[in-house]
PDB file of C-alpha atoms in Angstrom:
ATOM      1  CA  UNK A1492     114.574  -3.201   6.034  1.00  0.00           C
ATOM      2  CA  UNK A1493     117.916  -1.546   5.220  1.00  0.00           C
ATOM      3  CA  UNK A1494     116.854   1.836   6.595  1.00  0.00           C
ATOM      4  CA  UNK A1495     116.047   0.325   9.962  1.00  0.00           C
ATOM      5  CA  UNK A1496     119.127  -1.946  10.019  1.00  0.00           C
ATOM      6  CA  UNK A1497     121.586   0.897   9.357  1.00  0.00           C
ATOM      7  CA  UNK A1498     119.613   3.615  11.187  1.00  0.00           C
ATOM      8  CA  UNK A1499     119.181   5.678   8.014  1.00  0.00           C
ATOM      9  CA  UNK A1500     116.610   8.458   8.017  1.00  0.00           C
ATOM     10  CA  UNK A1501     114.199   8.892   5.136  1.00  0.00           C
ATOM     11  CA  UNK A1502     115.011  11.346   2.343  1.00  0.00           C
ATOM     12  CA  UNK A1503     112.238  13.637   3.637  1.00  0.00           C
ATOM     13  CA  UNK A1504     114.069  14.114   6.932  1.00  0.00           C
ATOM     14  CA  UNK A1505     117.036  15.588   5.030  1.00  0.00           C
ATOM     15  CA  UNK A1506     115.035  17.959   2.850  1.00  0.00           C
ATOM     16  CA  UNK A1507     114.362  21.459   4.124  1.00  0.00           C
ATOM     17  CA  UNK A1508     110.675  22.283   4.338  1.00  0.00           C
ATOM     18  CA  UNK A1509     109.298  25.507   2.788  1.00  0.00           C
ATOM     19  CA  UNK A1510     108.456  26.936   6.217  1.00  0.00           C
ATOM     20  CA  UNK A1511     112.035  26.331   7.366  1.00  0.00           C
ATOM     21  CA  UNK A1512     113.367  28.177   4.307  1.00  0.00           C
ATOM     22  CA  UNK A1513     111.809  31.445   5.454  1.00  0.00           C
ATOM     23  CA  UNK A1514     114.211  31.757   8.387  1.00  0.00           C
ATOM     24  CA  UNK A1515     117.107  30.925   6.055  1.00  0.00           C
ATOM     25  CA  UNK A1516     116.038  33.787   3.761  1.00  0.00           C
ATOM     26  CA  UNK A1517     115.993  36.147   6.746  1.00  0.00           C
ATOM     27  CA  UNK A1518     119.565  35.163   7.657  1.00  0.00           C
ATOM     28  CA  UNK A1519     120.704  35.525   4.033  1.00  0.00           C
ATOM     29  CA  UNK A1520     119.200  39.018   3.757  1.00  0.00           C
ATOM     30  CA  UNK A1521     120.770  39.995   7.084  1.00  0.00           C
ATOM     31  CA  UNK A1522     124.204  38.968   5.792  1.00  0.00           C
ATOM     32  CA  UNK A1523     123.601  40.814   2.507  1.00  0.00           C
ATOM     33  CA  UNK A1524     122.726  44.007   4.409  1.00  0.00           C
ATOM     34  CA  UNK A1525     125.991  43.758   6.319  1.00  0.00           C
ATOM     35  CA  UNK A1526     128.124  43.648   3.173  1.00  0.00           C
ATOM     36  CA  UNK A1527     126.160  45.514   0.453  1.00  0.00           C
ATOM     37  CA  UNK A1528     126.101  49.250   1.073  1.00  0.00           C
ATOM     38  CA  UNK A1529     124.733  50.382  -2.309  1.00  0.00           C
ATOM     39  CA  UNK A1530     121.534  48.256  -2.162  1.00  0.00           C
ATOM     40  CA  UNK A1531     120.993  48.370   1.592  1.00  0.00           C
ATOM     41  CA  UNK A1532     117.567  50.082   1.366  1.00  0.00           C
ATOM     42  CA  UNK A1533     116.099  47.502  -1.005  1.00  0.00           C
ATOM     43  CA  UNK A1534     117.593  44.630   0.958  1.00  0.00           C
ATOM     44  CA  UNK A1535     116.173  46.107   4.186  1.00  0.00           C
ATOM     45  CA  UNK A1536     112.700  46.229   2.577  1.00  0.00           C
ATOM     46  CA  UNK A1537     113.051  42.573   1.594  1.00  0.00           C
ATOM     47  CA  UNK A1538     114.276  41.689   5.079  1.00  0.00           C
ATOM     48  CA  UNK A1539     111.324  43.468   6.729  1.00  0.00           C
ATOM     49  CA  UNK A1540     108.911  41.662   4.415  1.00  0.00           C
ATOM     50  CA  UNK A1541     110.502  38.266   5.131  1.00  0.00           C
ATOM     51  CA  UNK A1542     110.308  38.922   8.883  1.00  0.00           C
ATOM     52  CA  UNK A1543     106.568  39.630   8.604  1.00  0.00           C
ATOM     53  CA  UNK A1544     105.784  36.348   6.790  1.00  0.00           C
ATOM     54  CA  UNK A1545     106.186  33.990   9.802  1.00  0.00           C
ATOM     55  CA  UNK A1546     104.168  36.378  12.003  1.00  0.00           C
ATOM     56  CA  UNK A1547     101.319  36.523   9.490  1.00  0.00           C
ATOM     57  CA  UNK A1548     101.367  32.742   9.118  1.00  0.00           C
ATOM     58  CA  UNK A1549     101.313  32.309  12.909  1.00  0.00           C
ATOM     59  CA  UNK A1550      98.456  34.811  13.285  1.00  0.00           C
ATOM     60  CA  UNK A1551      96.450  33.066  10.546  1.00  0.00           C
ATOM     61  CA  UNK A1552      97.080  29.697  12.182  1.00  0.00           C
ATOM     62  CA  UNK A1553      95.787  30.953  15.561  1.00  0.00           C
ATOM     63  CA  UNK A1554      92.741  32.522  13.893  1.00  0.00           C
ATOM     64  CA  UNK A1555      92.051  29.117  12.347  1.00  0.00           C
ATOM     65  CA  UNK A1556      91.705  27.682  15.868  1.00  0.00           C
ATOM     66  CA  UNK A1557      88.879  30.128  16.700  1.00  0.00           C
ATOM     67  CA  UNK A1558      85.521  28.331  16.876  1.00  0.00           C
ATOM     68  CA  UNK A1559      81.857  28.952  17.678  1.00  0.00           C
ATOM     69  CA  UNK A1560      81.619  32.508  16.347  1.00  0.00           C
ATOM     70  CA  UNK A1561      78.362  34.370  16.885  1.00  0.00           C
ATOM     71  CA  UNK A1562      75.744  33.792  14.154  1.00  0.00           C
ATOM     72  CA  UNK A1563      76.466  35.805  11.017  1.00  0.00           C
ATOM     73  CA  UNK A1564      80.091  36.511  11.977  1.00  0.00           C
ATOM     74  CA  UNK A1565      82.820  34.933   9.855  1.00  0.00           C
ATOM     75  CA  UNK A1566      86.590  34.912  10.225  1.00  0.00           C
ATOM     76  CA  UNK A1567      86.839  36.491   6.784  1.00  0.00           C
ATOM     77  CA  UNK A1568      84.615  39.392   7.891  1.00  0.00           C
ATOM     78  CA  UNK A1569      86.939  40.074  10.839  1.00  0.00           C
ATOM     79  CA  UNK A1570      89.821  40.750   8.445  1.00  0.00           C
ATOM     80  CA  UNK A1571      93.537  40.301   9.024  1.00  0.00           C
ATOM     81  CA  UNK A1572      94.862  39.745  12.537  1.00  0.00           C
ATOM     82  CA  UNK A1573      97.001  42.732  13.581  1.00  0.00           C
ATOM     83  CA  UNK A1574      98.084  41.196  16.904  1.00  0.00           C
ATOM     84  CA  UNK A1575      97.123  38.118  18.910  1.00  0.00           C
ATOM     85  CA  UNK A1576      98.231  36.717  22.244  1.00  0.00           C
ATOM     86  CA  UNK A1577      97.076  35.143  25.494  1.00  0.00           C
ATOM     87  CA  UNK A1578      96.246  37.447  28.415  1.00  0.00           C
ATOM     88  CA  UNK A1579      94.814  37.301  31.915  1.00  0.00           C
ATOM     89  CA  UNK A1580      91.511  39.184  31.662  1.00  0.00           C
ATOM     90  CA  UNK A1581      89.290  40.738  34.311  1.00  0.00           C
ATOM     91  CA  UNK A1582      85.837  41.706  33.067  1.00  0.00           C
ATOM     92  CA  UNK A1583      83.865  44.384  34.973  1.00  0.00           C
ATOM     93  CA  UNK A1584      80.567  42.594  34.215  1.00  0.00           C
ATOM     94  CA  UNK A1585      81.634  39.460  36.112  1.00  0.00           C
ATOM     95  CA  UNK A1586      80.553  39.198  39.740  1.00  0.00           C
ATOM     96  CA  UNK A1587      83.638  37.243  40.765  1.00  0.00           C
ATOM     97  CA  UNK A1588      86.668  39.430  40.074  1.00  0.00           C
ATOM     98  CA  UNK A1589      89.067  36.666  39.129  1.00  0.00           C
ATOM     99  CA  UNK A1590      91.390  36.900  36.143  1.00  0.00           C
ATOM    100  CA  UNK A1591      90.756  34.347  33.422  1.00  0.00           C
ATOM    101  CA  UNK A1592      93.177  33.255  30.747  1.00  0.00           C
ATOM    102  CA  UNK A1593      91.816  34.326  27.365  1.00  0.00           C
ATOM    103  CA  UNK A1594      93.218  34.571  23.860  1.00  0.00           C
ATOM    104  CA  UNK A1595      92.799  38.047  22.361  1.00  0.00           C
ATOM    105  CA  UNK A1596      92.764  38.880  18.657  1.00  0.00           C
ATOM    106  CA  UNK A1597      93.164  42.500  17.545  1.00  0.00           C
ATOM    107  CA  UNK A1598      91.680  43.350  14.159  1.00  0.00           C
ATOM    108  CA  UNK A1599      91.387  46.753  12.506  1.00  0.00           C
ATOM    109  CA  UNK A1600      87.717  47.105  13.479  1.00  0.00           C
ATOM    110  CA  UNK A1601      87.388  44.838  16.519  1.00  0.00           C
ATOM    111  CA  UNK A1602      88.953  43.030  19.456  1.00  0.00           C
ATOM    112  CA  UNK A1603      87.858  39.397  19.848  1.00  0.00           C
ATOM    113  CA  UNK A1604      88.090  37.669  23.231  1.00  0.00           C
ATOM    114  CA  UNK A1605      88.203  33.844  23.180  1.00  0.00           C
ATOM    115  CA  UNK A1606      88.192  31.188  25.875  1.00  0.00           C
ATOM    116  CA  UNK A1607      90.975  28.601  25.946  1.00  0.00           C
ATOM    117  CA  UNK A1608      89.377  25.219  26.805  1.00  0.00           C
ATOM    118  CA  UNK A1609      91.197  23.262  29.515  1.00  0.00           C
ATOM    119  CA  UNK A1610      90.431  19.690  28.442  1.00  0.00           C
ATOM    120  CA  UNK A1611      92.213  19.247  25.133  1.00  0.00           C
ATOM    121  CA  UNK A1612      94.333  16.445  23.757  1.00  0.00           C
ATOM    122  CA  UNK A1613      98.040  16.995  24.262  1.00  0.00           C
ATOM    123  CA  UNK A1614      99.275  19.638  21.836  1.00  0.00           C
ATOM    124  CA  UNK A1615      95.804  20.512  20.531  1.00  0.00           C
ATOM    125  CA  UNK A1616      94.906  24.200  20.343  1.00  0.00           C
ATOM    126  CA  UNK A1617      91.418  25.617  20.154  1.00  0.00           C
ATOM    127  CA  UNK A1618      89.762  28.903  21.090  1.00  0.00           C
ATOM    128  CA  UNK A1619      86.059  29.362  21.836  1.00  0.00           C
ATOM    129  CA  UNK A1620      84.649  32.772  20.867  1.00  0.00           C
ATOM    130  CA  UNK A1621      83.325  34.686  23.911  1.00  0.00           C
ATOM    131  CA  UNK A1622      82.644  38.235  22.706  1.00  0.00           C
ATOM    132  CA  UNK A1623      83.787  41.045  20.458  1.00  0.00           C
ATOM    133  CA  UNK A1624      84.503  44.708  21.181  1.00  0.00           C
ATOM    134  CA  UNK A1625      84.258  47.041  18.213  1.00  0.00           C
ATOM    135  CA  UNK A1626      87.285  49.351  18.180  1.00  0.00           C
ATOM    136  CA  UNK A1627      84.936  52.267  17.378  1.00  0.00           C
ATOM    137  CA  UNK A1628      83.153  51.596  20.708  1.00  0.00           C
ATOM    138  CA  UNK A1629      86.360  51.623  22.784  1.00  0.00           C
ATOM    139  CA  UNK A1630      86.219  54.990  24.497  1.00  0.00           C
ATOM    140  CA  UNK A1631      89.442  54.811  26.491  1.00  0.00           C
ATOM    141  CA  UNK A1632      92.615  52.783  26.979  1.00  0.00           C
ATOM    142  CA  UNK A1633      94.482  53.081  30.268  1.00  0.00           C
ATOM    143  CA  UNK A1634      98.031  51.782  30.585  1.00  0.00           C
ATOM    144  CA  UNK A1635      99.985  50.987  33.767  1.00  0.00           C
ATOM    145  CA  UNK A1636      96.890  50.682  35.967  1.00  0.00           C
ATOM    146  CA  UNK A1637      98.820  49.616  39.045  1.00  0.00           C
ATOM    147  CA  UNK A1638     102.315  50.367  40.292  1.00  0.00           C
ATOM    148  CA  UNK A1639     104.589  47.425  39.588  1.00  0.00           C
ATOM    149  CA  UNK A1640     102.306  46.154  36.792  1.00  0.00           C
ATOM    150  CA  UNK A1641     103.818  47.668  33.611  1.00  0.00           C
ATOM    151  CA  UNK A1642     102.065  45.115  31.384  1.00  0.00           C
ATOM    152  CA  UNK A1643      98.551  45.726  32.687  1.00  0.00           C
ATOM    153  CA  UNK A1644      96.099  47.867  30.728  1.00  0.00           C
ATOM    154  CA  UNK A1645      92.352  48.347  30.415  1.00  0.00           C
ATOM    155  CA  UNK A1646      89.930  48.879  27.541  1.00  0.00           C
ATOM    156  CA  UNK A1647      86.767  50.864  28.270  1.00  0.00           C
ATOM    157  CA  UNK A1648      83.550  51.094  26.261  1.00  0.00           C
ATOM    158  CA  UNK A1649      80.723  53.585  26.676  1.00  0.00           C
ATOM    159  CA  UNK A1650      80.768  57.207  27.754  1.00  0.00           C
ATOM    160  CA  UNK A1651      83.903  58.305  29.580  1.00  0.00           C
ATOM    161  CA  UNK A1652      82.056  59.226  32.782  1.00  0.00           C
ATOM    162  CA  UNK A1653      80.102  55.959  33.166  1.00  0.00           C
ATOM    163  CA  UNK A1654      82.010  53.317  31.118  1.00  0.00           C
ATOM    164  CA  UNK A1655      79.642  50.475  30.203  1.00  0.00           C
ATOM    165  CA  UNK A1656      82.402  47.876  30.211  1.00  0.00           C
ATOM    166  CA  UNK A1657      85.956  47.653  31.471  1.00  0.00           C
ATOM    167  CA  UNK A1658      88.184  44.819  30.280  1.00  0.00           C
ATOM    168  CA  UNK A1659      91.529  44.660  32.081  1.00  0.00           C
ATOM    169  CA  UNK A1660      94.328  42.720  30.389  1.00  0.00           C
ATOM    170  CA  UNK A1661      97.682  41.576  31.703  1.00  0.00           C
TER     171      UNK A1661
END
C-alpha cells in the first residue's frame, strides 16, 4: 500500500469538515470588523450569529444524551436549551446532605436535573433524567449563599415562607 509505505494521510484528513469551518467564519468576520468601518453593524450581527451556532449545536448534542424521561415528556416538548452545564447539587429532600454531580438543562419553561452515570465506556456521555422544576414554580433564587462561594446559588419552589424544595447548585 503506497499510502502506508510513504506515510501519506488520506484525502479526508486534509479536507476541512463543516463543523471546523464555523470557527474559520468567526475569525473571518472578526477580521472584517477590524477593517470595515462602514458595514461594522451588519458584520457584528453576522459574527454574533456565527458565535451562537457552536453553542446551539453543543446544547443540542447534550440534550440528545438525555435518557429515560418521565412518561409523556419528550425532548421536543421541553423546547430549546437556553443553558446547560454540570453542577454539584444539594437537594433539601435528601436525608444525606451530600452534593451530587448532576447535569442541569435550563429551558424557557423548566429546569431539568439529570444524573451522570459513573460506569460508562471511555468517552461515552449519557444523562439519566431525575426530575424537572417548572420555572413558573420557582419562587426564589438566592445567589452567593455562603461567603467565599461566589458560584453557589439556590432555587426554591413553593411559598416563600415555607419553601417546598430547595435545590442548591455550585
